[in-house]
Backbone as numpy.savetxt, mean C-alpha at the origin, in Angstrom:
# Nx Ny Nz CAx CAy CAz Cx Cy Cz
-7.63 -7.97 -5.31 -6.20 -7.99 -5.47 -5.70 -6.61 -5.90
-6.49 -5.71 -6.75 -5.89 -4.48 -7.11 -6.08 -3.76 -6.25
-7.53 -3.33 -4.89 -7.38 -3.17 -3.79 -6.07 -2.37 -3.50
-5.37 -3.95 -2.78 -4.36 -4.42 -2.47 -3.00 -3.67 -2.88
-3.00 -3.90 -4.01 -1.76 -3.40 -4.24 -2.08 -2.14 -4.58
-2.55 -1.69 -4.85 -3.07 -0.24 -4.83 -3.26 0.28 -3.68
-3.74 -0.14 -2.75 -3.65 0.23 -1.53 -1.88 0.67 -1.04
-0.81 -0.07 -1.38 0.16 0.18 -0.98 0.78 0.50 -1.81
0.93 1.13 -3.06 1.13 2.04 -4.02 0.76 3.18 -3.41
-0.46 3.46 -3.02 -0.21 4.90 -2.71 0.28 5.20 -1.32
0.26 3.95 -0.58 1.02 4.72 1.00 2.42 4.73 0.82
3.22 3.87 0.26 4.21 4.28 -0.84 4.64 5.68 -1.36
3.62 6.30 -1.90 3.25 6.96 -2.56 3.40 8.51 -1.63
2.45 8.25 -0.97 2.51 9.26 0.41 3.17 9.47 1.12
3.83 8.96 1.96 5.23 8.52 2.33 6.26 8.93 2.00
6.72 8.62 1.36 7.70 8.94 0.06 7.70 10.05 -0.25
6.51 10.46 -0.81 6.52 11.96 -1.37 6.48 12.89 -0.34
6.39 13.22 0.47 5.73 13.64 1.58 7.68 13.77 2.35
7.81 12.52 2.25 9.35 12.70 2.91 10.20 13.31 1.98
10.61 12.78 0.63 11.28 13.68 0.41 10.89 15.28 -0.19
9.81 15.85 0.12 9.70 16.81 0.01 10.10 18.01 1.16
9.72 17.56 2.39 10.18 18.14 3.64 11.38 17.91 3.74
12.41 16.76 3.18 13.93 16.76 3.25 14.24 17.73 2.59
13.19 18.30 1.59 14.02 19.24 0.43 14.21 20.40 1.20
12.96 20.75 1.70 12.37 22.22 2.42 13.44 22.45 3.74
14.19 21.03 4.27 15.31 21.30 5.07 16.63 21.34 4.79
16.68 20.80 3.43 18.22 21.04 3.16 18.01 22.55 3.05
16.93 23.62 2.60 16.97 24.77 2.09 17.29 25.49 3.40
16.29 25.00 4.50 16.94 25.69 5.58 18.03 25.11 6.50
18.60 24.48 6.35 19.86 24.15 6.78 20.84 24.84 5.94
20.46 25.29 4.77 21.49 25.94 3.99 21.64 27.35 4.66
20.03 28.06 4.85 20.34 29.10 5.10 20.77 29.43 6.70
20.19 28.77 7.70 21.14 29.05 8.96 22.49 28.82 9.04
23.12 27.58 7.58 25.15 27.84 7.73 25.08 28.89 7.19
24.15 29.65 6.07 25.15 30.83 5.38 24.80 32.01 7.22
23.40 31.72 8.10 23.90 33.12 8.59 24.99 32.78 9.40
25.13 31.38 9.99 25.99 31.05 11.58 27.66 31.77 10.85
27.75 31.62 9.27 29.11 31.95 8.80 28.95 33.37 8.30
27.98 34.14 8.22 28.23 35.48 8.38 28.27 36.22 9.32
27.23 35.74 10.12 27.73 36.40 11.69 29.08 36.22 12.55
29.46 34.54 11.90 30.77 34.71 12.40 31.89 35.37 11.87
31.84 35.79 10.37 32.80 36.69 10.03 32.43 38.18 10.49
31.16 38.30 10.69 30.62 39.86 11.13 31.77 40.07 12.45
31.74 38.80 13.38 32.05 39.02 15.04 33.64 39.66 14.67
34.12 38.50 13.76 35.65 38.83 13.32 36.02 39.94 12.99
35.31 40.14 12.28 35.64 42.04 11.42 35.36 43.20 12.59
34.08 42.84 13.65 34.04 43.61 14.64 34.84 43.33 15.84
35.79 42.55 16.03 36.69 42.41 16.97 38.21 42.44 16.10
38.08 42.51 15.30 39.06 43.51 14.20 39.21 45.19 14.80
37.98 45.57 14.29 37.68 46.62 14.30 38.17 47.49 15.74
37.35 46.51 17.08 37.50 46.97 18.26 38.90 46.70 18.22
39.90 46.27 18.16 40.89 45.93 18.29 42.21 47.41 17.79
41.67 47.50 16.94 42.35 49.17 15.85 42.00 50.26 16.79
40.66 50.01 17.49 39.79 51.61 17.72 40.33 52.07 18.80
40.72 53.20 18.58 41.12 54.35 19.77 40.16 54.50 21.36
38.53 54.11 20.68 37.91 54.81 21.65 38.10 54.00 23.00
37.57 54.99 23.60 37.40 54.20 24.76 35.72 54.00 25.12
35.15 53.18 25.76 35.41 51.77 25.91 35.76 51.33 24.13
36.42 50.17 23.60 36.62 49.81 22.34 35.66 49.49 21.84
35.08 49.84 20.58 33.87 49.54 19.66 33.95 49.33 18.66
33.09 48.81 17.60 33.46 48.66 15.89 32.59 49.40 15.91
32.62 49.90 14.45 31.98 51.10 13.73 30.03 50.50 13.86
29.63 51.68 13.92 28.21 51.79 14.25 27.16 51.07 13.21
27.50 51.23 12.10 27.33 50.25 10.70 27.29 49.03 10.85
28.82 48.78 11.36 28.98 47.50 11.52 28.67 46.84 12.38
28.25 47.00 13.55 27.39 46.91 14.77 25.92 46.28 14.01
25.81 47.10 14.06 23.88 47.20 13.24 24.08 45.99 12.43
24.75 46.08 11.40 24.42 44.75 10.37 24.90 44.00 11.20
25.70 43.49 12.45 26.10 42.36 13.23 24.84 42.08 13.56
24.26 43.18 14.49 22.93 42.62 14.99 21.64 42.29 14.07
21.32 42.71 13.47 20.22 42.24 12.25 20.64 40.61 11.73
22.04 40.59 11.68 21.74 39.06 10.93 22.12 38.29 12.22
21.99 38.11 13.65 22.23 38.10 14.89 20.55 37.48 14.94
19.89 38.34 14.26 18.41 38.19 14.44 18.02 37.17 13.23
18.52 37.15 12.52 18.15 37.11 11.14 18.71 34.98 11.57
19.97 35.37 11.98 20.52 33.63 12.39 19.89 32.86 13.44
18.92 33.82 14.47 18.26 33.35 15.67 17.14 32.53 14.55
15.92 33.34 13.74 15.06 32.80 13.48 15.59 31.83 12.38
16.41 31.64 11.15 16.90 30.80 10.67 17.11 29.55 11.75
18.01 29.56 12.59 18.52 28.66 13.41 16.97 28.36 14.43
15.63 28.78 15.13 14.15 28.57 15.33 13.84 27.55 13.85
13.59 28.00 12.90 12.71 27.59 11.83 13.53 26.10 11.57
14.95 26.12 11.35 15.55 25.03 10.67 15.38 23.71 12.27
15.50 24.44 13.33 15.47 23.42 14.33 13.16 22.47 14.68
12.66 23.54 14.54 11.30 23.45 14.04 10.91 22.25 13.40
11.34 22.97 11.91 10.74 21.92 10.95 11.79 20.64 11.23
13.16 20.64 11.67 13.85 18.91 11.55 13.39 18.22 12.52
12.39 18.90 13.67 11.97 18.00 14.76 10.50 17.33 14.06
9.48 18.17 13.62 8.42 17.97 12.77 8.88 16.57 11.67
10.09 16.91 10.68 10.36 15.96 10.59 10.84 14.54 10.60
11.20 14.54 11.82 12.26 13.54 12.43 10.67 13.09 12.77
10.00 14.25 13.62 8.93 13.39 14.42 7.99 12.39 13.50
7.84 12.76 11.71 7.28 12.33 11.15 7.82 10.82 10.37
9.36 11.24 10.19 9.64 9.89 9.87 9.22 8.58 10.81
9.53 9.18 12.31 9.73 7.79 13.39 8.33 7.58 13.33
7.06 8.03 13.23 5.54 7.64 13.26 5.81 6.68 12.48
6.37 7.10 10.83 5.93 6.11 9.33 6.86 4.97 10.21
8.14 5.01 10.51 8.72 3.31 10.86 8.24 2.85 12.54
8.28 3.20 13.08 7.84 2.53 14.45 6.63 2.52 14.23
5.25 2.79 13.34 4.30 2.38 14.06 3.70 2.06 12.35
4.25 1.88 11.60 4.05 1.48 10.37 2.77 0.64 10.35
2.73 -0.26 11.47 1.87 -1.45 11.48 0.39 -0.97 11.28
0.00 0.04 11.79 -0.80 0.91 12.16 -1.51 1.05 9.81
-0.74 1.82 9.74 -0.93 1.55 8.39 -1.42 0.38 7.70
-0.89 -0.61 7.70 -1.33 -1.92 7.22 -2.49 -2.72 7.39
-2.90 -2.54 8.77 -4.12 -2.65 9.39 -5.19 -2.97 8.27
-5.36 -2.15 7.62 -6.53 -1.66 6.07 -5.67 -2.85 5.30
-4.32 -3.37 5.06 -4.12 -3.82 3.96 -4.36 -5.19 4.06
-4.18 -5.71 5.77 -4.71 -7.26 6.47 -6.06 -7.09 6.48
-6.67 -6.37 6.34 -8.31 -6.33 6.01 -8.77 -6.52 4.34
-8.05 -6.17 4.05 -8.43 -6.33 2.78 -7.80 -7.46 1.95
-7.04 -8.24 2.38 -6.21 -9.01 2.17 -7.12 -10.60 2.66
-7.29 -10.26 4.01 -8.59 -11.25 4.59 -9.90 -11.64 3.95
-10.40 -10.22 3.13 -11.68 -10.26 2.67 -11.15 -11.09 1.52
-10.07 -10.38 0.58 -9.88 -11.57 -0.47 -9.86 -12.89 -0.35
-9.02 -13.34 0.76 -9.30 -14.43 0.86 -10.36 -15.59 1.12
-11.13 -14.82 1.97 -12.34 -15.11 2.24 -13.41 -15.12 0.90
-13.13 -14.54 -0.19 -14.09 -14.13 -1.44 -13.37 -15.32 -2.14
-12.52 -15.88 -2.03 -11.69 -16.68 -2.99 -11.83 -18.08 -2.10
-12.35 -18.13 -0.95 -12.25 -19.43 -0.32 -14.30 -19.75 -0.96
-15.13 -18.60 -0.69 -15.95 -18.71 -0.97 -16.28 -19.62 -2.43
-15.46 -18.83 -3.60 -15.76 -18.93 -4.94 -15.10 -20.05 -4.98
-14.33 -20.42 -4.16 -14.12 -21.88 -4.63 -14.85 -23.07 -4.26
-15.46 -22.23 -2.67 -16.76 -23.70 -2.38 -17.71 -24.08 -3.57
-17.95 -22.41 -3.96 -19.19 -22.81 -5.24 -18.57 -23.73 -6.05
-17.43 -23.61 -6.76 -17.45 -24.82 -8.09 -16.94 -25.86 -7.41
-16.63 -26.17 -5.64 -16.32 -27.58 -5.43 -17.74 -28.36 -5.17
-18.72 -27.37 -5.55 -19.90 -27.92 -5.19 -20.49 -28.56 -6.55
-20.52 -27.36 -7.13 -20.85 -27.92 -8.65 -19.59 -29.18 -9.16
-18.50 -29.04 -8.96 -17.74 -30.15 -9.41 -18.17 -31.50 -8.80
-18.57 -31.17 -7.24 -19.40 -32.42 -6.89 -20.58 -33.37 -7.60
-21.16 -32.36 -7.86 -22.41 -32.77 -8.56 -21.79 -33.52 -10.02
-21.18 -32.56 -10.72 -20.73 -32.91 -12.32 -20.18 -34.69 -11.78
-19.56 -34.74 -10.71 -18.60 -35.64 -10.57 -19.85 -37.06 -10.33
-21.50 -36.76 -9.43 -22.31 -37.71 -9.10 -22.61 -38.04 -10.85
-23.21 -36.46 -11.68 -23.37 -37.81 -12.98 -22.42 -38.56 -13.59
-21.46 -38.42 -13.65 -20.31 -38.77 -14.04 -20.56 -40.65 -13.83
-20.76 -40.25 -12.61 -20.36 -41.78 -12.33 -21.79 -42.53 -12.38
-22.74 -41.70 -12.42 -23.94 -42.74 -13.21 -24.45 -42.92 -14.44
-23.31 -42.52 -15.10 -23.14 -42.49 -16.90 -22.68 -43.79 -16.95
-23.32 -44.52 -18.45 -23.17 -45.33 -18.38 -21.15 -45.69 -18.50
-20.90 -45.10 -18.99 -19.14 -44.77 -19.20 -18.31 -45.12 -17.25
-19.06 -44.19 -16.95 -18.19 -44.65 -15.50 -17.29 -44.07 -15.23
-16.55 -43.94 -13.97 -15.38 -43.19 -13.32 -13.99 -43.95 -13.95
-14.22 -45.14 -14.48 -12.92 -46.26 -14.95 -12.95 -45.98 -16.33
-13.40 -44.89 -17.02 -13.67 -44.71 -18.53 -12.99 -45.97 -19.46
-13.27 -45.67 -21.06 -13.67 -46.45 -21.80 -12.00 -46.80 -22.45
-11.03 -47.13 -21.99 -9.51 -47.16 -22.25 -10.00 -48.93 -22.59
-10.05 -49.60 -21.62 -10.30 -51.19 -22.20 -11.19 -50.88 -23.61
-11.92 -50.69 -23.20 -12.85 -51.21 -24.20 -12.37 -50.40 -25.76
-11.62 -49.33 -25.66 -11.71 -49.01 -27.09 -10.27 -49.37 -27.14
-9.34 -49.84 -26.55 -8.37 -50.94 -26.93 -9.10 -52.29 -27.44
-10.02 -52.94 -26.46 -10.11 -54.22 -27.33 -11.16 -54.69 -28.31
-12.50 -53.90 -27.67 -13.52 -54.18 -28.23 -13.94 -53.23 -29.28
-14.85 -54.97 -30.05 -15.31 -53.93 -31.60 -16.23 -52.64 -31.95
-15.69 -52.09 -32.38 -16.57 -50.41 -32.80 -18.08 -50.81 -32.35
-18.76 -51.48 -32.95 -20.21 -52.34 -32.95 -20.38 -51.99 -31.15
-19.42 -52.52 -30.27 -19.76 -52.76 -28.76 -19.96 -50.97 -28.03
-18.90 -50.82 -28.64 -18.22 -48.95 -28.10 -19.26 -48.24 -28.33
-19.90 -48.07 -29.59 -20.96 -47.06 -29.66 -21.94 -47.48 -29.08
-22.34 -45.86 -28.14 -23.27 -45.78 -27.61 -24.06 -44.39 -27.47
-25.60 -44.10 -28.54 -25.93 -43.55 -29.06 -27.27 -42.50 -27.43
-27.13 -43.72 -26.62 -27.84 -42.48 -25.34 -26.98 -42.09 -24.37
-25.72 -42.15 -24.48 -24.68 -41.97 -23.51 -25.25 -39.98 -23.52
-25.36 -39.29 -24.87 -24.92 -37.82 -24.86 -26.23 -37.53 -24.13
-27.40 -38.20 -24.43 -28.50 -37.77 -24.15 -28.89 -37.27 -22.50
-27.90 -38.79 -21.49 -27.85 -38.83 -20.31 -27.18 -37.86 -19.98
-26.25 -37.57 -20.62 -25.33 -36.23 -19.89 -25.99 -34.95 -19.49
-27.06 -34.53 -20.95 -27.47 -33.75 -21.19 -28.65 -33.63 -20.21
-29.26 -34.34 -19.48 -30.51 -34.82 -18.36 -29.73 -34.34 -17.46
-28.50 -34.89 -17.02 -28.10 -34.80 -15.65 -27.46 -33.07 -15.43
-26.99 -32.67 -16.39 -26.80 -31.34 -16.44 -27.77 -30.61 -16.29
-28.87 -30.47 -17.33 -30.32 -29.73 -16.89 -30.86 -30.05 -15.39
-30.79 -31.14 -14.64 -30.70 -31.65 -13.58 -30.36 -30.70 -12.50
-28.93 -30.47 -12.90 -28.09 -29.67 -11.81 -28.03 -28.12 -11.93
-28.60 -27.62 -13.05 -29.06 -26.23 -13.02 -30.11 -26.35 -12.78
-31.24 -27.13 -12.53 -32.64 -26.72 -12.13 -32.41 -26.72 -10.58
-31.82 -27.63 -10.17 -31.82 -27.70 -8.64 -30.83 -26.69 -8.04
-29.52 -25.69 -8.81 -28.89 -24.59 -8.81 -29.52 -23.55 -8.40
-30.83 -23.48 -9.34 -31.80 -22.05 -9.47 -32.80 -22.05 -8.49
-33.22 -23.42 -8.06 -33.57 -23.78 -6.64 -33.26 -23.22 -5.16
-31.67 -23.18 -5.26 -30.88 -23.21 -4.15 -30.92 -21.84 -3.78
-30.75 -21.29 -5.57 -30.30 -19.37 -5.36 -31.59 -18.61 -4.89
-32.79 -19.29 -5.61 -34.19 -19.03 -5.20 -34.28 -18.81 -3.51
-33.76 -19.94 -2.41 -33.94 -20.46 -1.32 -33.19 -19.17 -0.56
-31.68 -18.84 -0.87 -31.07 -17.56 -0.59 -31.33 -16.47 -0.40
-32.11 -16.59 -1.64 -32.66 -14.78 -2.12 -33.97 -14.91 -1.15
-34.43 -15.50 -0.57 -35.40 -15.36 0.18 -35.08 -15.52 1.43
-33.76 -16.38 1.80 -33.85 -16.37 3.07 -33.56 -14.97 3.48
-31.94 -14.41 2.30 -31.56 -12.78 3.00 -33.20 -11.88 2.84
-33.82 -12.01 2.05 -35.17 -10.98 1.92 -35.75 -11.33 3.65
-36.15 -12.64 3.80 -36.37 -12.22 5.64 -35.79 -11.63 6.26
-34.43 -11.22 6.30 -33.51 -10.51 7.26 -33.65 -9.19 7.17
């Protein structure tokens, strides 16, 4: 059972952590391709400002301003590569964990089976032994209809009965000798295999 839930504690665990850590690593770059897409777009502005004032012919913005257009031109290409990158990596990773989730669990219906199977087992054993407890039972002199009449009506003198404990105590030694028998018979049959 701890298995079990331990088993899905940590895919939980993995999962989870795992996701929101790469959400983090993309809000960072989603931050930084808006700051370049909004500096390059004020760069374009200021340089079609610029061309706009300038005498020369053909019209140009200043050579400075050119240059830093193009560097963060470059600078917004690989921002805008990296941020598109990693959200496909992650997109691709979320849809694995929910569409094929099942895949995961696999290990947890296995282990879930074996328990049951270990718990259907452990219960044959004591319905076996309860069997047995249940045969002396009923060849005590007491009986399956126990002693309710009789110690309602009859006198103390009738009720006591001084080999009743003795029999119990036979039929029990009884059922562990023939127990240690059985386990004996086991341990030898798996030793042939």
């Amino acid at each position: 059972r701890e298995n079990i839930i331990g088993y899905v504690v940590q895919w939980d665990k993995i999962v989870s952590t795992r996701i929101e850590g790469r959400l983090i690593e993309f809000r960072k770059m989603r931050s930084s391709y808006a700051h370049y897409v909004d500096k390059v777009a004020g760069l374009h502005e200021k340089a079609d400002k610029q061309k706009a004032k300038s005498k020369q012919v053909p019209k140009t913005a200043s050579p400075r301003l050119a240059n830093k257009l193009e560097r963060n031109v470059v600078k917004l290409s690989g921002a805008e590569e990296a941020h598109d990158d990693y959200g496909r990596s992650l997109l691709l990773y979320i849809d694995e964990v929910t569409t094929t989730y099942w895949k995961d669990f696999v290990p947890l219906l296995h282990m879930f089976m074996k328990f049951s199977m270990n718990g259907a087992s452990d219960t044959s054993v004591v319905m076996r032994r309860l069997e047995k407890v249940d045969a002396i039972l009923k060849k005590s002199e007491i009986g399956v209809t126990g002693r309710l009449e009789a110690l309602k009506s009859s006198p103390p003198e009738v009720i006591t009965s001084s080999t009743a404990g003795k029999e119990t105590e036979a039929g029990l030694k009884q059922m562990e000798e023939k127990e240690a028998e059985e386990s004996a018979d086991k341990e030898n049959d798996l030793e042939s295999v």
